[in-house]
Coordinates of N, CA, C and O in Angstrom, one line a residue:
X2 N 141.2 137.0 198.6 CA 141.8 135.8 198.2 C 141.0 135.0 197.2 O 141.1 134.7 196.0
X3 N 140.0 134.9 198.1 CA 138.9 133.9 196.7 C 138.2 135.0 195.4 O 137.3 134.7 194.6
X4 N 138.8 136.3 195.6 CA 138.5 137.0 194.1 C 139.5 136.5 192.8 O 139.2 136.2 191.6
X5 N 141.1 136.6 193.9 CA 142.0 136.7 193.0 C 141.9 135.2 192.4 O 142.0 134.9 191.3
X6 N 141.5 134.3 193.6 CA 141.6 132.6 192.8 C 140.4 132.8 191.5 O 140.7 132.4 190.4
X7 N 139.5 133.3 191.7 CA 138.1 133.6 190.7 C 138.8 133.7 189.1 O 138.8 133.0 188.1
X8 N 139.8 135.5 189.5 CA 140.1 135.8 188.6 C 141.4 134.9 187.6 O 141.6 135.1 186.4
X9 N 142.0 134.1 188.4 CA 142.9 133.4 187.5 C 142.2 132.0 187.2 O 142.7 131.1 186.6
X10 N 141.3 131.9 187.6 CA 140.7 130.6 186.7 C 139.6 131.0 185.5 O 139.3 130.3 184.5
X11 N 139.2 132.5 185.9 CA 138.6 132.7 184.8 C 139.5 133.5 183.6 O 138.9 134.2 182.7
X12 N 141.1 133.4 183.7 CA 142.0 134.3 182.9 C 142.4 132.7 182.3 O 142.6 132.7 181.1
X13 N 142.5 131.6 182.9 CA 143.1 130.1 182.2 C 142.0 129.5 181.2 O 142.2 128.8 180.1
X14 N 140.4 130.1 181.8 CA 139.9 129.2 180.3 C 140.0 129.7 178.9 O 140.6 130.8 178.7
X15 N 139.5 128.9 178.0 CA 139.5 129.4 176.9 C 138.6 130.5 176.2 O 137.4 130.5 176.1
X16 N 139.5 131.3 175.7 CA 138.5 132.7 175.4 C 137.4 132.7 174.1 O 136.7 133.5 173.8
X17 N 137.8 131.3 173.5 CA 137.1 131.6 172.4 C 135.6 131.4 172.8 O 135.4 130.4 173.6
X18 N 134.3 132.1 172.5 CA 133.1 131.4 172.6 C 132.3 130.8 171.5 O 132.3 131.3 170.4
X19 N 131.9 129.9 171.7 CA 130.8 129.7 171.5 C 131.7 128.4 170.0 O 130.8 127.9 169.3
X20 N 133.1 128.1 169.6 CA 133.6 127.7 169.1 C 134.4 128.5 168.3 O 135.0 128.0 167.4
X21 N 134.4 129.7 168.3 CA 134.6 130.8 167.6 C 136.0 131.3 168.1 O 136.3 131.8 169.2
X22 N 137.0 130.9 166.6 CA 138.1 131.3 166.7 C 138.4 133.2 166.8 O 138.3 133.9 165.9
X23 N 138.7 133.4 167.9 CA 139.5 134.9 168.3 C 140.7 135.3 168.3 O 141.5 134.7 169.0
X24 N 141.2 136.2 167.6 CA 142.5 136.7 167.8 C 142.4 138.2 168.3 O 141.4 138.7 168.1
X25 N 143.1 138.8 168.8 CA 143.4 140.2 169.1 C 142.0 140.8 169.1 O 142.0 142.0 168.8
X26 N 140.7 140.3 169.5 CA 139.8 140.6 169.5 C 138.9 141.1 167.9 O 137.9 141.9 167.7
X27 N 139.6 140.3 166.8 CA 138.9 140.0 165.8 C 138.7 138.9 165.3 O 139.6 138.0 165.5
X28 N 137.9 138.7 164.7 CA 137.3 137.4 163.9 C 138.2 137.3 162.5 O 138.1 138.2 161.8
X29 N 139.0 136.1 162.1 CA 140.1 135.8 161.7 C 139.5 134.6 161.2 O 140.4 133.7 161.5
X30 N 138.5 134.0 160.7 CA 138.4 132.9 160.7 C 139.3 132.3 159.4 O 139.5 131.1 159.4
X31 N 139.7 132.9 158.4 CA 140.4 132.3 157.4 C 141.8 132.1 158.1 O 142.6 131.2 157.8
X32 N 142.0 133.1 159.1 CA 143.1 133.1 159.3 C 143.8 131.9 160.3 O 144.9 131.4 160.2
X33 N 142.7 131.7 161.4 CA 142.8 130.7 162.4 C 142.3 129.2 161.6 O 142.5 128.2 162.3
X34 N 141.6 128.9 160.1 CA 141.9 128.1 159.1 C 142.6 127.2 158.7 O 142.5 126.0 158.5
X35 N 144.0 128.4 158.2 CA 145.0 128.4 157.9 C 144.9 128.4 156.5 O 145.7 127.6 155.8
X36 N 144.1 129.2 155.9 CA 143.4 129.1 154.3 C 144.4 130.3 153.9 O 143.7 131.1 153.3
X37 N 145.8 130.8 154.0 CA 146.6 131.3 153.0 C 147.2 130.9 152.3 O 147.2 129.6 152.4
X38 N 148.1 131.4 151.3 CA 148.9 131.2 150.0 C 150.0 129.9 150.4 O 150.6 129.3 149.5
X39 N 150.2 129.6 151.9 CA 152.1 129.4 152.3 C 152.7 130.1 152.3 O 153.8 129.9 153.0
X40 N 152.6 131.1 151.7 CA 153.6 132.6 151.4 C 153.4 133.1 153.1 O 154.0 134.1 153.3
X41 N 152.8 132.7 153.9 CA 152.7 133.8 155.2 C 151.7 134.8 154.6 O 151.2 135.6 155.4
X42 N 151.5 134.9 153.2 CA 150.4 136.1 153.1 C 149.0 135.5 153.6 O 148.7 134.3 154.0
X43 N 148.3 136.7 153.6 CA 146.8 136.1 154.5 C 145.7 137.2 152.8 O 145.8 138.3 152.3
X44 N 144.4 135.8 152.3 CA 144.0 136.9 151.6 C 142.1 136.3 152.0 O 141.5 135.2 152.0
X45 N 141.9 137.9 152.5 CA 140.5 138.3 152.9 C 139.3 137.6 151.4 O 139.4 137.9 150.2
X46 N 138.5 136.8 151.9 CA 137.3 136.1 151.4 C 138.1 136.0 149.6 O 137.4 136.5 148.7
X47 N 139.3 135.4 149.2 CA 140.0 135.3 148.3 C 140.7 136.2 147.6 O 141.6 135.9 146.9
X48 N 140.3 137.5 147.9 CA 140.6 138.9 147.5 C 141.7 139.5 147.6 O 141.9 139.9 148.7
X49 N 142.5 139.9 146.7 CA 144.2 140.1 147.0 C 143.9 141.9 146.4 O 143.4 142.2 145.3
X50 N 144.3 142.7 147.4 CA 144.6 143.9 147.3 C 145.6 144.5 146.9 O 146.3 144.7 147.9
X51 N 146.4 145.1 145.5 CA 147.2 144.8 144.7 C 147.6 146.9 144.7 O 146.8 147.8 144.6
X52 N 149.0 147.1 145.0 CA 149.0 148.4 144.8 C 150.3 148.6 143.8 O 151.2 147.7 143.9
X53 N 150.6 149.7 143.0 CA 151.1 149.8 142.1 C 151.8 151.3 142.0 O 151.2 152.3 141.8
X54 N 153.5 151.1 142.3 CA 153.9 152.5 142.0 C 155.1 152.8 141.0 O 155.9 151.9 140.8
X55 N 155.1 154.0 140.5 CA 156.6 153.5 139.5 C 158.5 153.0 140.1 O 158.7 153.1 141.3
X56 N 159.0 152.8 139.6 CA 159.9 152.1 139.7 C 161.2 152.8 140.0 O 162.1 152.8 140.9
X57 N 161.0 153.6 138.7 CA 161.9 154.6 139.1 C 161.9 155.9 139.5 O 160.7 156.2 139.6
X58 N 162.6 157.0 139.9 CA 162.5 158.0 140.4 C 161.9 158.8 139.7 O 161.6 158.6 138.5
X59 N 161.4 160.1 140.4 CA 160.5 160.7 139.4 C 161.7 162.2 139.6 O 161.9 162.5 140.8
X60 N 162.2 162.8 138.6 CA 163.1 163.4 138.4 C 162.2 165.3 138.1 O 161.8 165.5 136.9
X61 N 162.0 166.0 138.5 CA 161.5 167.2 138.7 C 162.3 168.8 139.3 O 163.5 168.5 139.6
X62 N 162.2 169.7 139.4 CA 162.9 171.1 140.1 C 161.4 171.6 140.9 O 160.2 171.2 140.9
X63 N 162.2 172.8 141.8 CA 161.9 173.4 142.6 C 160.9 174.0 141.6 O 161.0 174.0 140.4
X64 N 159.8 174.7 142.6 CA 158.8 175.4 142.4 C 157.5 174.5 141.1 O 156.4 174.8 140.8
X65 N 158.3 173.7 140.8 CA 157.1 172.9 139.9 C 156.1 171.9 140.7 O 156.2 171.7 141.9
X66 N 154.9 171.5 139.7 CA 154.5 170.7 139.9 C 154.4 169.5 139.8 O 154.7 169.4 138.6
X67 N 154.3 168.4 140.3 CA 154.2 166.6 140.0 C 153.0 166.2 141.0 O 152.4 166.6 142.0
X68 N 153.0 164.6 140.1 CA 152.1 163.6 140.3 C 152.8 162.7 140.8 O 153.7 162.3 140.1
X69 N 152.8 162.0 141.9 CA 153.0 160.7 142.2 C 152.3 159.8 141.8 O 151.2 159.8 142.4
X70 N 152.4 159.0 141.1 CA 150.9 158.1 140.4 C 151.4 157.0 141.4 O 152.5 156.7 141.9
X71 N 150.2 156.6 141.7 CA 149.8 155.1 142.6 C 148.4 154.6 142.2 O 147.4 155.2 142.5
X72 N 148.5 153.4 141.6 CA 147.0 153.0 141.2 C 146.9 151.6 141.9 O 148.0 150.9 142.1
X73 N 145.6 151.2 142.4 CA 145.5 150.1 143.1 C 144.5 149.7 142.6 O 143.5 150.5 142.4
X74 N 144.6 147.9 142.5 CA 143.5 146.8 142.1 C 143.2 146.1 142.9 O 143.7 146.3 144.0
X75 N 142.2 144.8 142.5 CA 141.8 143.7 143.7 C 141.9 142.5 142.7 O 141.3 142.6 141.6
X76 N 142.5 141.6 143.0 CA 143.0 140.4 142.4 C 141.4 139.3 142.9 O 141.2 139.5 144.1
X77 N 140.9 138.8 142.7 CA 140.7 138.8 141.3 C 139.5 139.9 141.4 O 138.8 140.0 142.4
X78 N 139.2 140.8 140.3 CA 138.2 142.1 140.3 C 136.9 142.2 141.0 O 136.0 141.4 140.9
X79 N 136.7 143.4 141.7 CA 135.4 143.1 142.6 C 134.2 143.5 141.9 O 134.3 144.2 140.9
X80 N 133.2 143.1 142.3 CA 131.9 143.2 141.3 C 131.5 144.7 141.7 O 130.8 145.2 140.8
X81 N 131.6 145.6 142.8 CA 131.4 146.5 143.3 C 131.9 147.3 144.0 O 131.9 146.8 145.1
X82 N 132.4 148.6 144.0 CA 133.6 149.8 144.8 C 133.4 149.3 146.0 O 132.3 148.8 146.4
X83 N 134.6 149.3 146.5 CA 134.3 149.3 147.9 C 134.7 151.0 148.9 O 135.6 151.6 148.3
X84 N 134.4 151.5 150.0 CA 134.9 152.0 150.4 C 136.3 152.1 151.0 O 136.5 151.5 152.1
X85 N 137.5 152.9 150.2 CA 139.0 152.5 151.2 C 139.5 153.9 151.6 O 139.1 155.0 151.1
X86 N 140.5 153.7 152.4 CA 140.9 155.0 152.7 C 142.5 155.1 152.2 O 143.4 154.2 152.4
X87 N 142.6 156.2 151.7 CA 144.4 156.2 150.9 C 145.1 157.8 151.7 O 144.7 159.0 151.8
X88 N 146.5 156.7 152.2 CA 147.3 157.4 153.2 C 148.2 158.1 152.2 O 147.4 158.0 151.3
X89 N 149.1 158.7 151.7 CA 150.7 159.6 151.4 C 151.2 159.4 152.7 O 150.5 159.4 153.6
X90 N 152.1 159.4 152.7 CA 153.4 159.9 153.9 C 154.4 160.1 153.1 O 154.5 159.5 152.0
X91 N 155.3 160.9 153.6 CA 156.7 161.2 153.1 C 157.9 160.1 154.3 O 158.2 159.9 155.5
X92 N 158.0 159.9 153.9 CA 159.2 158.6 154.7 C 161.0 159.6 155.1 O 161.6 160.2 154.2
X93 N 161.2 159.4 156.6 CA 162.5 160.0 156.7 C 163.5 159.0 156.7 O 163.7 157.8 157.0
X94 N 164.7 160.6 156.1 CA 165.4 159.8 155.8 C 166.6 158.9 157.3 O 167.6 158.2 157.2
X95 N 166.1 159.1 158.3 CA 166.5 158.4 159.5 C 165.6 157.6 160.0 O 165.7 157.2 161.1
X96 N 164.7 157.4 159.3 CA 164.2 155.9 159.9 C 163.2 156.2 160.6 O 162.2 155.4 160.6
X97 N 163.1 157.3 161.3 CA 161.6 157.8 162.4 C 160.4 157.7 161.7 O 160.4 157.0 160.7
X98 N 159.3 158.5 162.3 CA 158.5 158.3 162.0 C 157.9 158.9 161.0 O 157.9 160.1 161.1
X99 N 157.0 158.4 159.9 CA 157.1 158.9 158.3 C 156.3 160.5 158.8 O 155.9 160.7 159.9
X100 N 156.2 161.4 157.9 CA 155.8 162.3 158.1 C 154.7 162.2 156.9 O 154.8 161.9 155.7
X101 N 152.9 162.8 158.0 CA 151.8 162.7 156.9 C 151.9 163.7 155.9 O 152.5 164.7 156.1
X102 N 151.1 163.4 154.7 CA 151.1 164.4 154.3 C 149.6 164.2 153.3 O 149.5 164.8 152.2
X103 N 148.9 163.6 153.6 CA 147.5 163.5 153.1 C 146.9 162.0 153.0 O 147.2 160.9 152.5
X104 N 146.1 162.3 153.7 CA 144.5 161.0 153.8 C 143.3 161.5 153.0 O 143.1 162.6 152.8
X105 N 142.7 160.5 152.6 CA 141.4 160.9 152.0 C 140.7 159.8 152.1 O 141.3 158.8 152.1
X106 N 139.4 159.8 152.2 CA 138.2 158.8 152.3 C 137.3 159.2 151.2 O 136.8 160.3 151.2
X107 N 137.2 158.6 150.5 CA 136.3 159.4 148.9 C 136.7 160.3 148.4 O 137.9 160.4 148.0
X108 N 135.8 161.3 148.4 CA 136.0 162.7 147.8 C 136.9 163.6 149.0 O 137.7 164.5 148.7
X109 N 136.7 163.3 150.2 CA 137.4 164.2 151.3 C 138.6 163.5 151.8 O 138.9 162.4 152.2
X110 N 139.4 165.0 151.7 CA 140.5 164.4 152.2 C 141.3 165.5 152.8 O 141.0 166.6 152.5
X111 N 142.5 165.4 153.6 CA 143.2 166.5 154.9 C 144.5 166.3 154.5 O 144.9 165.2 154.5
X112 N 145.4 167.5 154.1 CA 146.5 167.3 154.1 C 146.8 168.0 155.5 O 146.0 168.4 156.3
X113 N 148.7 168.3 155.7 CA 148.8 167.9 156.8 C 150.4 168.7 156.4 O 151.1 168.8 155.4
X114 N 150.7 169.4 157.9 CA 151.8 170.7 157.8 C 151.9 171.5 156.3 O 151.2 172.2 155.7
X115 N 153.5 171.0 156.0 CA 154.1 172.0 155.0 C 153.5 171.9 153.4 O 153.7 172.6 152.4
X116 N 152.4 170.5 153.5 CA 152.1 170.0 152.5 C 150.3 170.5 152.3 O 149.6 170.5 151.3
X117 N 150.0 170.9 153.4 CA 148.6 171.8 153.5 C 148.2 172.4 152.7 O 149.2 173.2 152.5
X118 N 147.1 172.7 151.6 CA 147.1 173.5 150.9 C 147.7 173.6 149.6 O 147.4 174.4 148.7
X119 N 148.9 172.5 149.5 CA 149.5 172.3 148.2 C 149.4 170.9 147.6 O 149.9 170.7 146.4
X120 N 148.9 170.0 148.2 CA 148.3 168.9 147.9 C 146.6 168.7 147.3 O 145.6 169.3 147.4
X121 N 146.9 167.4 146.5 CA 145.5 167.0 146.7 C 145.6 165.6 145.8 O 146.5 165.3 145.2
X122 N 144.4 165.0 146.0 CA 144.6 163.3 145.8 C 144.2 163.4 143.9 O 143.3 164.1 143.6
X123 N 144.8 162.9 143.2 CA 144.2 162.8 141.8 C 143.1 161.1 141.5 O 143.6 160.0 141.3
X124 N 142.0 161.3 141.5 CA 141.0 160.0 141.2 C 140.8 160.0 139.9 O 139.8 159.3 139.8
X125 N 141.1 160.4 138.8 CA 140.1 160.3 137.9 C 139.6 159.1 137.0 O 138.8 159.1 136.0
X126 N 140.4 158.0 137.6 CA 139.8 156.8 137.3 C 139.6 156.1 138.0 O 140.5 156.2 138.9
X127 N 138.9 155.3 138.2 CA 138.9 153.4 139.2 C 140.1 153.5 139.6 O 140.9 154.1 138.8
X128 N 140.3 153.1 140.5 CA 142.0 152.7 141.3 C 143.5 153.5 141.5 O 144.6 153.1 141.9
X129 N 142.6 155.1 140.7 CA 144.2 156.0 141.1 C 143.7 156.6 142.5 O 142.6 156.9 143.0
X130 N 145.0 156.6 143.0 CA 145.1 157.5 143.9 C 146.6 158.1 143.9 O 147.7 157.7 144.4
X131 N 146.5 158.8 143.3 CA 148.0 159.6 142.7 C 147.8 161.2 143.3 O 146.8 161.9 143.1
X132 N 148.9 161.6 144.0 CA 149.4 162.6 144.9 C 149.9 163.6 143.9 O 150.9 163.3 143.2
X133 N 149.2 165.0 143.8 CA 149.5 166.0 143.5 C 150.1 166.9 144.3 O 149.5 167.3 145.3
X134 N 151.4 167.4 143.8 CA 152.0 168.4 145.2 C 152.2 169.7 143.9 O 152.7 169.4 142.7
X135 N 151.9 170.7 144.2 CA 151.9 172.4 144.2 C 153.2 172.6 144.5 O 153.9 171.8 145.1
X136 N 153.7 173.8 143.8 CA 155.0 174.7 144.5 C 155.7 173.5 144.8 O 155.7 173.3 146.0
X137 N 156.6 172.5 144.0 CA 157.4 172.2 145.3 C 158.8 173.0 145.4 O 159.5 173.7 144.6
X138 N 158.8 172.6 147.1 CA 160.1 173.1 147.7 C 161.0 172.5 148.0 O 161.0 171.2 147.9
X139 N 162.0 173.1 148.4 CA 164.0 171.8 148.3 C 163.6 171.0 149.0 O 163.4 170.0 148.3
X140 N 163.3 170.8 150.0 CA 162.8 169.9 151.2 C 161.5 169.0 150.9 O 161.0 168.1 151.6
X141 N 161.1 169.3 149.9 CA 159.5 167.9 149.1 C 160.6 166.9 148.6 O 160.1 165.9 148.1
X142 N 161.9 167.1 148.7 CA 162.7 165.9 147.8 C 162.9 164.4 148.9 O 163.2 164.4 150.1
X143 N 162.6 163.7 148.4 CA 162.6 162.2 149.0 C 161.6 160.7 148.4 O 161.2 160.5 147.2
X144 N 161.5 159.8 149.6 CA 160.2 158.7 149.1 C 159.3 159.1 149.5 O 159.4 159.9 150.4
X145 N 158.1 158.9 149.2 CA 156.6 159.0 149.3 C 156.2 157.6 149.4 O 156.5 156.8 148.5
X146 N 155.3 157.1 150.6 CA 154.7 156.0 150.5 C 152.8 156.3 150.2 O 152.0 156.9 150.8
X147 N 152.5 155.4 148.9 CA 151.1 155.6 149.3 C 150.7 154.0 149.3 O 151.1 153.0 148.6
X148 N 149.9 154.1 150.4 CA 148.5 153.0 151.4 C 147.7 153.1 151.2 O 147.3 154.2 151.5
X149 N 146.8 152.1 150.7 CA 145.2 152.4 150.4 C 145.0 150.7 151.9 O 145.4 149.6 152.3
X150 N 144.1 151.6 152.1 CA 144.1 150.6 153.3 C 142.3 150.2 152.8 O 141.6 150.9 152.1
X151 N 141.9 149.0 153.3 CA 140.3 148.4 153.0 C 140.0 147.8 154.3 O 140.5 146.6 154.6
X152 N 139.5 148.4 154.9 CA 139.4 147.6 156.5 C 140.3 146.8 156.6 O 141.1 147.1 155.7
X153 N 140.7 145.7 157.3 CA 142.0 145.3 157.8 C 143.4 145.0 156.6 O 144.6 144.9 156.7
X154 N 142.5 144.9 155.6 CA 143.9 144.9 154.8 C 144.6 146.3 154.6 O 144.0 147.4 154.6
X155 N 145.9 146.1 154.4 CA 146.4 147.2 153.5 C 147.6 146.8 152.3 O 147.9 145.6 152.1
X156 N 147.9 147.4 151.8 CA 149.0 147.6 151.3 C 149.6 148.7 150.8 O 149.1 149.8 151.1
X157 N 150.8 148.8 150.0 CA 151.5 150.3 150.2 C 152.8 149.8 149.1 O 153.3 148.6 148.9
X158 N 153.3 151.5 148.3 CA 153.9 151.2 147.6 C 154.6 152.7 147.6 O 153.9 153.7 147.8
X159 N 156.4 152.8 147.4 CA 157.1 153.9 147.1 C 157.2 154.5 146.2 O 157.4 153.9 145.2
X160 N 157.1 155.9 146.2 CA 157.6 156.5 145.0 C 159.0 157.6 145.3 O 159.1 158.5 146.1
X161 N 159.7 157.3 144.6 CA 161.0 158.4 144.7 C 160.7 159.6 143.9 O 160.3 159.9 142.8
X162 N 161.4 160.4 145.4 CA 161.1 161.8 144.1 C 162.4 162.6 144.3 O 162.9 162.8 145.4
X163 N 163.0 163.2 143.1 CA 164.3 163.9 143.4 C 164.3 165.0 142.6 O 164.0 164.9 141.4
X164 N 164.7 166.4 143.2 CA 165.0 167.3 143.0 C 166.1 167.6 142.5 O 167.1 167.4 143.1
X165 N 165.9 168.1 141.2 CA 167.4 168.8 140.3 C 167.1 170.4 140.5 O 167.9 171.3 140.1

């Protein structure tokens, strides 16, 4: 009995220490501030992570090759790379759960089932991360999301791709 009283007085105080705003067990201090736009957006030590895909569809046939171009910036420009990691997924067309189809961290990177082997990430400048797919087949037709994630931020942008 006097554990359980223990433990609910020590579940009512306040968790933050030491004056240190906590959320979900990270440090948020801009965010527990309230130093965003008003937009509900939240931007890390001023830095707005900016991603960029085309607009419209990208129109291709079977057995060829394509680029999904996706290039990403940092509002306002960083003085130095940072490490990020850039997701692909193929998005279904029922709403479940997107299907991977390549991560990369720098130079290395894993694609993933039908897309194994015929993928790979294109860098050849600052800020691309544009998806090369091999051989495509009837079934590569759909959206593509790419995410470049930077520690807690991300962001993410579609590309349509359709098969004639």
């Amino acid at each position: 009995m006097l554990l359980s009283l223990v433990a609910v007085i020590l579940l009512q105080t306040d968790s933050s220490f030491g004056g240190l705003p906590f959320y979900n067990g990270f440090y948020y201090n801009h965010v527990m501030n309230d130093k965003g736009n008003g937009d509900r957006e939240i931007h890390f030590s001023g830095i707005k992570l900016v991603v960029e895909t085309p607009g419209d569809p990208i129109f291709t046939h079977r057995g060829a090759n394509v680029t999904l171009s996706c290039q990403y910036h940092y509002d306002p420009p960083l003085d130095k790379p940072r490490k990020i990691r850039i997701k692909w997924s193929k998005l279904r067309e029922d709403s479940t759960k997107d299907q991977d189809v390549l991560v990369a961290v720098g130079p290395k990177h894993r694609s993933f089932g039908d897309f194994s082997g015929r993928t790979h990430l294109q860098q050849d400048s600052p800020g691309e991360a544009s998806l090369v797919i091999h051989d495509l087949r009837l079934h590569d037709g759909g959206k593509y999301r790419c995410e470049v994630i930077d520690g807690l931020e991300d962001e993410s942008g579609i590309v349509d791709l359709e098969l004639r």
